[in-house]
Short mmCIF file of C-alpha atoms and ligand atoms in Angstrom, two decimals:
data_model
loop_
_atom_site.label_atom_id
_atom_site.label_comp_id
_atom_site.label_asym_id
_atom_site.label_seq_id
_atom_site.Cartn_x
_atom_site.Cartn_y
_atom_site.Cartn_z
CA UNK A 20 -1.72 1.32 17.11
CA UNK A 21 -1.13 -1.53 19.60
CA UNK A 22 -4.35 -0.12 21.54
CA UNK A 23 -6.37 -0.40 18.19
CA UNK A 24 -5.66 -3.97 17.49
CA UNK A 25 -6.66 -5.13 20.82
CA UNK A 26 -9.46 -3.40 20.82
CA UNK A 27 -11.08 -4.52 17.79
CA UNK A 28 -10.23 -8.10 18.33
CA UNK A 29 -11.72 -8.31 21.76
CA UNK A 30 -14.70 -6.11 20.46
CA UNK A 31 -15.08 -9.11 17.80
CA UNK A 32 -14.58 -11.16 20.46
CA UNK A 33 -17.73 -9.89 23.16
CA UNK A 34 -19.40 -9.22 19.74
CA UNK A 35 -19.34 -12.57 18.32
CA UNK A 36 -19.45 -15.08 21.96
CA UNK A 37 -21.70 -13.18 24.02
CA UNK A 38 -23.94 -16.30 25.65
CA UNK A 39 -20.04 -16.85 27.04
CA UNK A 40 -20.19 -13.88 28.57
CA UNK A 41 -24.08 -14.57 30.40
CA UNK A 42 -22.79 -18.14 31.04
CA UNK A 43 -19.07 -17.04 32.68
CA UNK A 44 -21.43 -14.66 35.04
CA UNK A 45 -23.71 -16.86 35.89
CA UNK A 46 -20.36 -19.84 36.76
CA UNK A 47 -18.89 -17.33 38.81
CA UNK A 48 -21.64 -17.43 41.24
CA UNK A 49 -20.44 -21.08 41.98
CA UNK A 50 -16.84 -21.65 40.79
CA UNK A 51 -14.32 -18.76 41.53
CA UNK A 52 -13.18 -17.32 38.56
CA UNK A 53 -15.61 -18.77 36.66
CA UNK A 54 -13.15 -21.61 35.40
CA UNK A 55 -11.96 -24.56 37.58
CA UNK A 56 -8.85 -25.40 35.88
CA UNK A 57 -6.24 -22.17 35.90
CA UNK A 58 -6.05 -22.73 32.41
CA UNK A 59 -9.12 -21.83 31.10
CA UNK A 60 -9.65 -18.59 32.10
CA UNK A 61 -8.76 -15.81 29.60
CA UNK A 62 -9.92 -12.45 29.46
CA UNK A 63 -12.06 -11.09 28.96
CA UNK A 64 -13.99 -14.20 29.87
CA UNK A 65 -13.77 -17.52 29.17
CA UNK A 66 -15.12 -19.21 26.23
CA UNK A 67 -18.60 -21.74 26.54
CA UNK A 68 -18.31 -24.45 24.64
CA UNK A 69 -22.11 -26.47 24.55
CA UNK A 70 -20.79 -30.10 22.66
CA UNK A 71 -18.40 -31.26 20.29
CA UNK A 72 -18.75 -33.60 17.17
CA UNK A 73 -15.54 -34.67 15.03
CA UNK A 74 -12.91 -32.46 14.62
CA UNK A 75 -15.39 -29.26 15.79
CA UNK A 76 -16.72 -28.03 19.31
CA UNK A 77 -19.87 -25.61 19.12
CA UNK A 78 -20.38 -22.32 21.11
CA UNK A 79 -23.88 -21.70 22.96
CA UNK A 80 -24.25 -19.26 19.68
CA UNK A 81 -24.62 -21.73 17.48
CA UNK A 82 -20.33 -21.13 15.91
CA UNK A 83 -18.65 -23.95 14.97
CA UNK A 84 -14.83 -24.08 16.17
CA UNK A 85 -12.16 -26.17 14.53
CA UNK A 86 -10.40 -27.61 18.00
CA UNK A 87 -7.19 -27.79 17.82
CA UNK A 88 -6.64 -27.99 22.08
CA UNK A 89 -8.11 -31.53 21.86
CA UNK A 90 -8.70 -31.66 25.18
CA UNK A 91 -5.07 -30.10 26.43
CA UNK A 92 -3.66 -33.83 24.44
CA UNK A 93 -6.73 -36.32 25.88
CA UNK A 94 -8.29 -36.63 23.04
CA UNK A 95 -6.94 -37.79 19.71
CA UNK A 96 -10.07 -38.90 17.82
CA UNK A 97 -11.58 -35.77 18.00
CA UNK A 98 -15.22 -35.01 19.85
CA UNK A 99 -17.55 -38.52 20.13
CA UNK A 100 -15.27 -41.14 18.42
CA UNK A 101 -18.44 -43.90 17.37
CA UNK A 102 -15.90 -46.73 18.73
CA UNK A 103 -15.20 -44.86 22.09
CA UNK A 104 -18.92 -43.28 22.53
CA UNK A 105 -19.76 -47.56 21.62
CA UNK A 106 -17.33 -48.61 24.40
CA UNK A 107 -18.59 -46.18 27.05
CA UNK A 108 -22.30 -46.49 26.78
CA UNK A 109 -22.15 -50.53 26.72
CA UNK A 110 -19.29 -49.78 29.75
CA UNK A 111 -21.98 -48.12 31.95
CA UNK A 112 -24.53 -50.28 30.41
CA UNK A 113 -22.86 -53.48 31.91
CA UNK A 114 -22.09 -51.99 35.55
CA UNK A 115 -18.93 -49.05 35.12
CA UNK A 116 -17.18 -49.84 38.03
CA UNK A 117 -16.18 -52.92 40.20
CA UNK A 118 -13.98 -53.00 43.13
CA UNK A 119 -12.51 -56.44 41.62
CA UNK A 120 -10.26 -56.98 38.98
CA UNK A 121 -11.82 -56.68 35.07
CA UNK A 122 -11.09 -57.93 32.00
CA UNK A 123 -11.04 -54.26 30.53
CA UNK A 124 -8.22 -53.59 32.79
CA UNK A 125 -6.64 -56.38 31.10
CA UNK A 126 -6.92 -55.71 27.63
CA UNK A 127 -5.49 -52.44 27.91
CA UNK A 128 -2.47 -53.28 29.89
CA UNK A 129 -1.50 -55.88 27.36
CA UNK A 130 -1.89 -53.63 25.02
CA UNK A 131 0.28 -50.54 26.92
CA UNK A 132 2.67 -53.21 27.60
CA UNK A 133 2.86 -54.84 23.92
CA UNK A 134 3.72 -51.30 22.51
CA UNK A 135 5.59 -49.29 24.83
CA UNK A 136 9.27 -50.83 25.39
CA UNK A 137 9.82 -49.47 28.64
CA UNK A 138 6.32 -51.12 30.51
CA UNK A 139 6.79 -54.63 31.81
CA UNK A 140 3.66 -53.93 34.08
CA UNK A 141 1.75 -50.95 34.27
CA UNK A 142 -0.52 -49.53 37.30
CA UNK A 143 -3.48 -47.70 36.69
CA UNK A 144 -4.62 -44.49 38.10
CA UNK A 145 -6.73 -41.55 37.48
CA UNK A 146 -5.00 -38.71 36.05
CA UNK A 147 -1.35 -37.86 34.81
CA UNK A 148 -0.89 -36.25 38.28
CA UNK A 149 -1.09 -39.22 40.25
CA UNK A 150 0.48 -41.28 37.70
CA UNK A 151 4.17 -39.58 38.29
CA UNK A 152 3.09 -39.12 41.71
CA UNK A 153 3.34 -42.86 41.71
CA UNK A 154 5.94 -43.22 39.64
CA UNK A 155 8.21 -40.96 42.25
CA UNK A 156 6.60 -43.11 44.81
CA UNK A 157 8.05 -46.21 43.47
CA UNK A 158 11.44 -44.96 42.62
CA UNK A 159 11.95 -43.83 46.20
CA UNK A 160 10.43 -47.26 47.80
CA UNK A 161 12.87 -48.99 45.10
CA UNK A 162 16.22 -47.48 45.70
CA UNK A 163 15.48 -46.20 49.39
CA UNK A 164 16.58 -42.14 48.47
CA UNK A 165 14.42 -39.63 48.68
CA UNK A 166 15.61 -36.96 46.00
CA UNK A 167 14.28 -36.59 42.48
CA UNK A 168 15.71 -34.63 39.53
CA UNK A 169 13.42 -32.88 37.36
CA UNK A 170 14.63 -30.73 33.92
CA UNK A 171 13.35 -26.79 34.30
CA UNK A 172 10.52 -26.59 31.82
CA UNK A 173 9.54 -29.82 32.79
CA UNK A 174 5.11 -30.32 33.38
CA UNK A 175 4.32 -33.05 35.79
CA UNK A 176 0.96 -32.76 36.76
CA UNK A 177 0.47 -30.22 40.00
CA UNK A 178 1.21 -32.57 43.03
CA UNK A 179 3.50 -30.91 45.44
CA UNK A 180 6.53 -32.56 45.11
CA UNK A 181 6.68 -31.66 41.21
CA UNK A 182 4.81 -28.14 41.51
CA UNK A 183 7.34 -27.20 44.40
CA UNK A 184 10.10 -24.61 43.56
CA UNK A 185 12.24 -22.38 45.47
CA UNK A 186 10.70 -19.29 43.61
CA UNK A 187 7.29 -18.03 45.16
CA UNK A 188 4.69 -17.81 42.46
CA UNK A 189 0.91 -18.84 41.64
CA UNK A 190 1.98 -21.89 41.04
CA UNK A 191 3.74 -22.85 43.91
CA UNK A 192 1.93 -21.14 46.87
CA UNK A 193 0.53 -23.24 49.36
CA UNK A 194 3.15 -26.03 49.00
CA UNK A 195 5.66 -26.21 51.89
CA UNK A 196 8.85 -25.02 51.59
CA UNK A 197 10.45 -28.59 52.65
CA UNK A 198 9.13 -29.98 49.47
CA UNK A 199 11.93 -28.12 47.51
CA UNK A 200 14.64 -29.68 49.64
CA UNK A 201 14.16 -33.28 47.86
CA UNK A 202 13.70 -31.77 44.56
CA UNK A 203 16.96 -30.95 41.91
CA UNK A 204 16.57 -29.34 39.22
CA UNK A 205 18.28 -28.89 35.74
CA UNK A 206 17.71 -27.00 32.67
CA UNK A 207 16.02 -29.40 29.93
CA UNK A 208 18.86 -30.35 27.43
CA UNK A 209 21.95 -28.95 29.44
CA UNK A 210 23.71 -32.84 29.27
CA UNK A 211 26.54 -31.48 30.96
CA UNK A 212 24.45 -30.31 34.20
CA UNK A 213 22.45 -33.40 34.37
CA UNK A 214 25.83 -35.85 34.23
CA UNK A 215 27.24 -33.77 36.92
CA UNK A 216 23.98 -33.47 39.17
CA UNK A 217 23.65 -36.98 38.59
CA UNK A 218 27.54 -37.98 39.63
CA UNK A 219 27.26 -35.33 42.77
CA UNK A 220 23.73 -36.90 44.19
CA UNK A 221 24.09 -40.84 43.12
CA UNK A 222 24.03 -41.76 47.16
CA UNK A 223 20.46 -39.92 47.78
CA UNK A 224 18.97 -39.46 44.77
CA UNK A 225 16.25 -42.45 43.64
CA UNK A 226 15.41 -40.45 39.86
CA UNK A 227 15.59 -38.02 36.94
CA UNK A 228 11.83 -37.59 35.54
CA UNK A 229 11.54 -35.80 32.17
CA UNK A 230 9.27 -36.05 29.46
CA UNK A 231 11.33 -37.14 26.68
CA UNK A 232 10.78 -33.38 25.05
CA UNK A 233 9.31 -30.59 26.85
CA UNK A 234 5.36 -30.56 26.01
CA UNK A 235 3.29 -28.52 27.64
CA UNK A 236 6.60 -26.56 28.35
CA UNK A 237 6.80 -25.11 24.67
CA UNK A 238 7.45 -28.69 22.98
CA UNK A 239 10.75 -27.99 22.75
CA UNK A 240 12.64 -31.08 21.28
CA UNK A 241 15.68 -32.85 23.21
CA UNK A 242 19.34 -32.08 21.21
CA UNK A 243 20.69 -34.71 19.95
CA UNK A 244 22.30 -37.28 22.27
CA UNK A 245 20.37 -35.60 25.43
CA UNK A 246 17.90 -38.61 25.86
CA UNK A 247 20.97 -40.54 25.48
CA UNK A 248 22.77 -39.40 28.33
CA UNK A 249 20.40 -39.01 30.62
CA UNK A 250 19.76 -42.61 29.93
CA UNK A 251 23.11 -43.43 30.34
CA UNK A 252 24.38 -41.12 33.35
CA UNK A 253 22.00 -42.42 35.19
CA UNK A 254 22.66 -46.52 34.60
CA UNK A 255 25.94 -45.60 35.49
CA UNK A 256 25.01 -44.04 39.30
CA UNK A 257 21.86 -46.48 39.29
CA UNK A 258 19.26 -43.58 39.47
CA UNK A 259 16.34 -44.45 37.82
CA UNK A 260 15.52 -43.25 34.94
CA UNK A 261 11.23 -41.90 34.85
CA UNK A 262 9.83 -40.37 31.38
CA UNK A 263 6.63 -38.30 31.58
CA UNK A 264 5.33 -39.74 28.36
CA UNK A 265 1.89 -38.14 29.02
CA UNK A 266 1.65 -35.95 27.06
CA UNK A 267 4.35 -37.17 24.33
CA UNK A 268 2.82 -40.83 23.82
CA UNK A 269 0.86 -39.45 21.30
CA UNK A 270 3.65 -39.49 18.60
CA UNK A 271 4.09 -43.15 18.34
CA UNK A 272 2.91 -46.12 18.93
CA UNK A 273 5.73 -46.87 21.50
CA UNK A 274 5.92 -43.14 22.70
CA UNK A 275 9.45 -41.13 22.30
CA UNK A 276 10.94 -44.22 23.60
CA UNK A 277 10.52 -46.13 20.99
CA UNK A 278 10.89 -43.19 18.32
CA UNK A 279 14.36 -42.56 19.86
CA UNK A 280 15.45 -45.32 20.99
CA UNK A 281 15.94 -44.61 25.24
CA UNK A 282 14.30 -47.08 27.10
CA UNK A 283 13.44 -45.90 30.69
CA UNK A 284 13.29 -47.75 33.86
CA UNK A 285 9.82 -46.51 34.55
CA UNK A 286 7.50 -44.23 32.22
CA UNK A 287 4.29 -42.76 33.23
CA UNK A 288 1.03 -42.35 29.89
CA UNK A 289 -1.98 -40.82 30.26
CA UNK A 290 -4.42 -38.67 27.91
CA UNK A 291 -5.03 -40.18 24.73
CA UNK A 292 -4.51 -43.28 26.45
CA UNK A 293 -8.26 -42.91 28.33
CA UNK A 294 -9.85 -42.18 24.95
CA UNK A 295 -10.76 -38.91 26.27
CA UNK A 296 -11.86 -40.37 29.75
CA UNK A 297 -9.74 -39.23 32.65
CA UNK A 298 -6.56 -41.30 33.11
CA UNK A 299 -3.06 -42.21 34.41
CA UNK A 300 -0.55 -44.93 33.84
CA UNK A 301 2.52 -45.75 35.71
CA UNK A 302 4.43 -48.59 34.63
CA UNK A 303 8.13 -50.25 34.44
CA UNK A 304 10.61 -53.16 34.24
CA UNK A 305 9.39 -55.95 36.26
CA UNK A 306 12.27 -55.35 38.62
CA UNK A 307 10.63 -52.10 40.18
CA UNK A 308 6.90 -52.91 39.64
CA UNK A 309 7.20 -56.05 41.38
CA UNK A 310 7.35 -53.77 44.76
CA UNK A 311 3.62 -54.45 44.01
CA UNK A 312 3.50 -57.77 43.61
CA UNK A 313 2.16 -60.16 46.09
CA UNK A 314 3.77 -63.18 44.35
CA UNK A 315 7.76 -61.21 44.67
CA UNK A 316 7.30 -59.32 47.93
CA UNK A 317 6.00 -59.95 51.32
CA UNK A 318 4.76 -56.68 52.20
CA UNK A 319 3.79 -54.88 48.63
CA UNK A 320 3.91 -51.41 48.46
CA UNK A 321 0.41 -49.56 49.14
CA UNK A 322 -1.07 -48.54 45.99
CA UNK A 323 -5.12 -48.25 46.28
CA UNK A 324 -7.93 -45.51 44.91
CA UNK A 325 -11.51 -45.68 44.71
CA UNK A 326 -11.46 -45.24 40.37
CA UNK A 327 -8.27 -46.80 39.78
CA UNK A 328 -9.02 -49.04 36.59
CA UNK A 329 -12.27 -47.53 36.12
CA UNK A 330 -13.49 -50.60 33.84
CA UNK A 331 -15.71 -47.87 31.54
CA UNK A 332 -12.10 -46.21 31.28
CA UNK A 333 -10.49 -48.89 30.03
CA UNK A 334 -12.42 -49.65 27.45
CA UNK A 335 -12.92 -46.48 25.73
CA UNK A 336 -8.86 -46.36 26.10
CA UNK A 337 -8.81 -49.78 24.34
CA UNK A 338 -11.29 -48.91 22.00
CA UNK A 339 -9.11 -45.56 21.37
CA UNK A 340 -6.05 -47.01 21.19
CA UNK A 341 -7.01 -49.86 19.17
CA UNK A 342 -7.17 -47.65 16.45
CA UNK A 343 -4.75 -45.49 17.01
CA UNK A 344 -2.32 -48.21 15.41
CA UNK A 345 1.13 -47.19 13.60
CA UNK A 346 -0.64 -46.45 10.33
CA UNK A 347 -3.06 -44.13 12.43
CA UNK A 348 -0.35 -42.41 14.03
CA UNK A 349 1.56 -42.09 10.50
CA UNK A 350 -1.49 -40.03 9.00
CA UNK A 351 -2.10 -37.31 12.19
CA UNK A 352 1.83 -37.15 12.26
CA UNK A 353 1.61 -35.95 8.71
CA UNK A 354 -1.26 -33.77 9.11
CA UNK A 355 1.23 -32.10 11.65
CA UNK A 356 4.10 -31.33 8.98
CA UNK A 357 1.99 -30.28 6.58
CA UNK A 358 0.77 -27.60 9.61
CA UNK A 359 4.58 -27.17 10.25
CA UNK A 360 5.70 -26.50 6.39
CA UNK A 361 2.28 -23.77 6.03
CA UNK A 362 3.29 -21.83 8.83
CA UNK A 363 6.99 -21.24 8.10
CA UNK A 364 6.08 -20.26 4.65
CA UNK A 365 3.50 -18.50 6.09
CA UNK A 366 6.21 -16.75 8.67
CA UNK A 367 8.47 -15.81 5.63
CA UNK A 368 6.33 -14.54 3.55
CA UNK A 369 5.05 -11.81 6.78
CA UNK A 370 8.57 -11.08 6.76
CA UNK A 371 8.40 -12.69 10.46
CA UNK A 372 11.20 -14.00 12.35
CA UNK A 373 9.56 -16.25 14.36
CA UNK A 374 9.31 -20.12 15.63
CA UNK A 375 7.61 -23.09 15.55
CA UNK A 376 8.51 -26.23 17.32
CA UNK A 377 6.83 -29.56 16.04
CA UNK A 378 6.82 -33.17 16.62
CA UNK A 379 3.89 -35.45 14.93
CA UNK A 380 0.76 -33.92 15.78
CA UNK A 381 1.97 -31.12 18.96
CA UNK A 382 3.22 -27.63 17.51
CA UNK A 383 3.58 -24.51 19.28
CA UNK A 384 4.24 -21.20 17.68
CA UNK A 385 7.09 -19.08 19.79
CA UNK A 386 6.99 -15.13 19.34
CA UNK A 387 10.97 -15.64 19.80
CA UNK A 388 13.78 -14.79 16.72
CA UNK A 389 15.70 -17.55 17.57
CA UNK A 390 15.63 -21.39 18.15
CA UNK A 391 13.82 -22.43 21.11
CA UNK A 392 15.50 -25.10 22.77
CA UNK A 393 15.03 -24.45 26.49
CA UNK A 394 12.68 -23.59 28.77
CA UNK A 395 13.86 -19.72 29.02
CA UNK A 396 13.92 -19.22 25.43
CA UNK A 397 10.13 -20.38 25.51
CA UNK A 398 9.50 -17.67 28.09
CA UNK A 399 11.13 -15.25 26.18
CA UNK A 400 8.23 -15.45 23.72
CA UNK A 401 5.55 -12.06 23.89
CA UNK A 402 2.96 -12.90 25.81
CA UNK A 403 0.75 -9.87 24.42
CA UNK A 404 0.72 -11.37 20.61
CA UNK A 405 -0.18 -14.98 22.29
CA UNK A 406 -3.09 -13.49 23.92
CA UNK A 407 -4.06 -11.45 20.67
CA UNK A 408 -3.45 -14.63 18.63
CA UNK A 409 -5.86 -16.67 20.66
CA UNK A 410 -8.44 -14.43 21.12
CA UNK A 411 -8.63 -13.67 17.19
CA UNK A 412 -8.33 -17.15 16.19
CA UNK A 413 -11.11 -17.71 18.39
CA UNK A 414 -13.23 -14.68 16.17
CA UNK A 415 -11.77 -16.80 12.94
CA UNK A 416 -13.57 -20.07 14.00
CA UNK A 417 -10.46 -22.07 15.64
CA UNK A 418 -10.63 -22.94 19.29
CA UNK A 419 -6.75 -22.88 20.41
CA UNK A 420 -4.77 -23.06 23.65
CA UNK A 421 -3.77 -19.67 25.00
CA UNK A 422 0.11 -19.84 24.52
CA UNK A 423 0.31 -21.56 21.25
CA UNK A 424 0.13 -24.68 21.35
CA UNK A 425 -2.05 -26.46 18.91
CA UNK A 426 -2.89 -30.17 19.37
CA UNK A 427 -4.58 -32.20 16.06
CA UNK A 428 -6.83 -35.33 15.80
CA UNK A 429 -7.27 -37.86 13.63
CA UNK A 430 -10.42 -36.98 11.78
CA UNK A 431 -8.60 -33.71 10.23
CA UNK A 432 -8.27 -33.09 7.05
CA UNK A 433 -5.71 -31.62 4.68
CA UNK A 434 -7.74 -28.96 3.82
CA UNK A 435 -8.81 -28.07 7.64
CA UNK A 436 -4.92 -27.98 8.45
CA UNK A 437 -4.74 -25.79 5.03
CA UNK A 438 -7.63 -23.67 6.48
CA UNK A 439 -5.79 -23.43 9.70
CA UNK A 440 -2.39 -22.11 8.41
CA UNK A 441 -4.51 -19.18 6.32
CA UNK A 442 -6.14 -18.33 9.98
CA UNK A 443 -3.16 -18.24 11.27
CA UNK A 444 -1.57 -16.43 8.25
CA UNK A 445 -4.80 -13.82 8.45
CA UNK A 446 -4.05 -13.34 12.50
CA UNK A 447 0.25 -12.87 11.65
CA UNK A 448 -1.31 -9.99 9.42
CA UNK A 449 -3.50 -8.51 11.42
CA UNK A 450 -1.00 -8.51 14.73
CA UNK A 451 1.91 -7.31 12.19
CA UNK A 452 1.24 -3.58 12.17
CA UNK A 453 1.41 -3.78 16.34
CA UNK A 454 4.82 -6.31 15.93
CA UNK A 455 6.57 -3.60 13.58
CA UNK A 456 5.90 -1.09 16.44
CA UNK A 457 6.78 -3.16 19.54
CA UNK A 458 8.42 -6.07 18.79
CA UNK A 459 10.29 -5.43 15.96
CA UNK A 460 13.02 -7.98 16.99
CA UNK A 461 10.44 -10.62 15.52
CA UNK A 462 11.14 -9.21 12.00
CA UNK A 463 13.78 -10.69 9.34
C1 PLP B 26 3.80 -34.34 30.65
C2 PLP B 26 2.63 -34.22 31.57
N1 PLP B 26 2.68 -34.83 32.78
C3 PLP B 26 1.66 -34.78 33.64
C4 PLP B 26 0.51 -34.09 33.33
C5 PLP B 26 -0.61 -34.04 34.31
O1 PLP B 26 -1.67 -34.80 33.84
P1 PLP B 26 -3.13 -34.56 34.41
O2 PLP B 26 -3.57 -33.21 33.92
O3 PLP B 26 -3.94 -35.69 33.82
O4 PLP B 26 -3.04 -34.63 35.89
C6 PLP B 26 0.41 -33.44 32.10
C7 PLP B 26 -0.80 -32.67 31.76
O5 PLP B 26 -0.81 -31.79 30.92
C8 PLP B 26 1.50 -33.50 31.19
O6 PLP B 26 1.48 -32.87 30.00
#
């Protein structure tokens, strides 16, 4: 049974996207694996995506693919947003970058700063990567400790000093073994492990970093009171406090911060922040970011790169974010309950015990029979029915990341999130027959 299922969905697969096919063999001529982010490639070959308009990207076939990976978060207007597509062409129009502060620069930093409580000042860089690598960076030169506490689960970007782990795996071959021996770790919402990592390691550690839930991680929410203590375990030992609001930004105006109340000492943004354009932020209290200041400091900490502020950036990000005001936020955050409330009914009525973990417009469906709240409950979830689910919503029109997670946009409607949950609903079907013979814990 299991065999048949994936069979016939990757059949419908090769049948319906075969240009990806000519185009993946063709890429891996040039580009190993045919994909230069790990996270494209799927097999049996990636998919080709030729443009994007709205809410929609289009295959080299001609198939029209509700996307609901948004650009793994970046982009929140959807594909060529008339205001951002406005702000870039004039951008490069007028000269794109200078090596000289702009006024683009400006306007978005005001703006960062105006609506996110825990920025003061904000730095720019050029991805989400170097943003926390910077935000580290600036903890360390602040307190004058080298170690860093990070929350298992946790997604920082892939520089070495967040990538590195004490367990040998894709992900962390090639980095030096040293790198581990400044890096703690604790479980994402264990308070108790965090308060007493914290008390052991005040003298030589210089921060926690979390994202304020875990995104790319499962988007697994923080219990109550977590946020809370992290904020205040670490006032107490002065450790500084860093949240990774790149990918959670998105679900307010202010970021988590705001919508729960935890103010960090320094918080990194990135993503939708851009407008779609590549991007970092790392920002703070004035009492940290002056280390950069010329006015505060004799000898400023070193902070340079060739694209930092990219002035075309900056004001597609404006132009982005400038709409992307509280009432804008509201709506997608709807959109995503209404996705939230379809799919549990939609889980009941398969008879499916099964999760979904949402916050405004993130949700990612968990083949696990019981509440994910940590990062090994996430990998609990069957990888076999992810990969079947993506591949078949892929045959059903909807263009998905691999493990679940579904990111909206702004110019969805109701009745495209409506669509969604019956394509979902359809897939739950289909897979059931191979759940009820392998993975018949998922059932009620
Ligand atoms: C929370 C978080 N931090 C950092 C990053 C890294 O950002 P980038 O891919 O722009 O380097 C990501 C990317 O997914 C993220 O979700």
């Amino acid at each position: 049974m299991s065999s048949q299922i994936e069979k016939k969905i990757i059949d419908a697969y090769q049948e319906k996207f075969p240009l990806s096919k000519v185009h993946h063999e063709r890429l891996i001529n040039y580009i190993p694996g045919g994909a230069t982010r790990s996270l494209s490639y799927f097999k049996p070959y990636p998919i080709h995506i030729s443009h994007g308009r709205g809410a929609y990207v289009y295959t080299h076939e001609g198939h029209a693919l509700l996307d609901v990976t948004n650009a793994y978060g970046a982009l929140v207007h959807g594909h060529g947003d008339p205001d951002v597509v406005k702000a870039v062409s004039q951008g490069i129009e007028n000269g794109s970058q200078y090596s000289s502060p702009t006024e683009g620069q400006y306007r978005l930093a005001r703006l960062l700063c105006e609506r996110i409580p825990g920025f003061d000042k904000v730095r720019f860089v050029n991805s989400g990567t170097e943003a926390t690598l910077f935000a580290m960076r600036t903890a360390r030169a602040v307190t004058g400790r080298d170690k860093i506490l990070k929350m298992t689960g946790g997604f920082h970007g892939t520089h070495d000093s967040v990538a590195a782990s004490t367990k040998k795996n894709v992900i962390t071959a090639g980095i030096p073994a040293g790198m581990t021996q400044d890096i703690l770790e604790v479980p994402f919402n264990d308070g108790d492990a965090l308060e007493r990592v914290v008390r052991e390691n005040a003298d030589t550690l210089a921060a926690v970093i979390m994202e304020p839930f875990l995104g790319a991680g499962g988007v697994v929410l923080p219990a109550p009171g977590f946020l809370e203590r992290a904020r205040q375990v670490t006032s107490d030992h002065n450790v500084l406090l860093i949240f990774d609001e790149i990918f959670s930004y998105r679900v307010d105006t202010g970021g988590c911060q705001r919508l729960f109340g935890v103010v960090p000492d320094l918080t990194c943004v990135g993503k939708v922040v851009g407008g779609g354009l590549p991007i970092g932020v790392f920002g703070g209290k004035d009492a940290y970011m002056n280390i950069f200041c010329h006015e505060h400091t004799k000898m400023p900490l070193y902070h340079s790169g060739t694209f930092n502020g990219y002035e075309t950036v900056m004001q597609a990000g404006f132009a982005a974010l400038s709409k992307f005001d509280d009432t804008a936020v509201a709506a997608i955050n709807m959109l995503g309950d209404r996705f939230q409330a379809g799919l549990l009914k939609s889980f009941r009525s398969n008879g499916l015990n099964i999760q979904s973990n949402q916050i405004g417009s993130l949700l990612n469906l968990h083949f696990v029979n019981h509440k994910t709240t940590t990062a090994a409950h996430v990998q609990e979830s069957v990888e076999e029915l992810h990969s079947l689910m993506h591949l078949s919503l892929l045959n059903k029109g909807v263009f998905t990341i691999p493990r679940g997670l579904f990111i909206l946009s702004t110019v969805m409607s109701e009745s495209e999130i409506d669509g969604l949950v019956d394509k979902i609903d359809d897939t739950l079907k289909e897979l059931l027959p191979l759940i009820e013979e392998k993975y018949n814990h998922l059932l009620l």
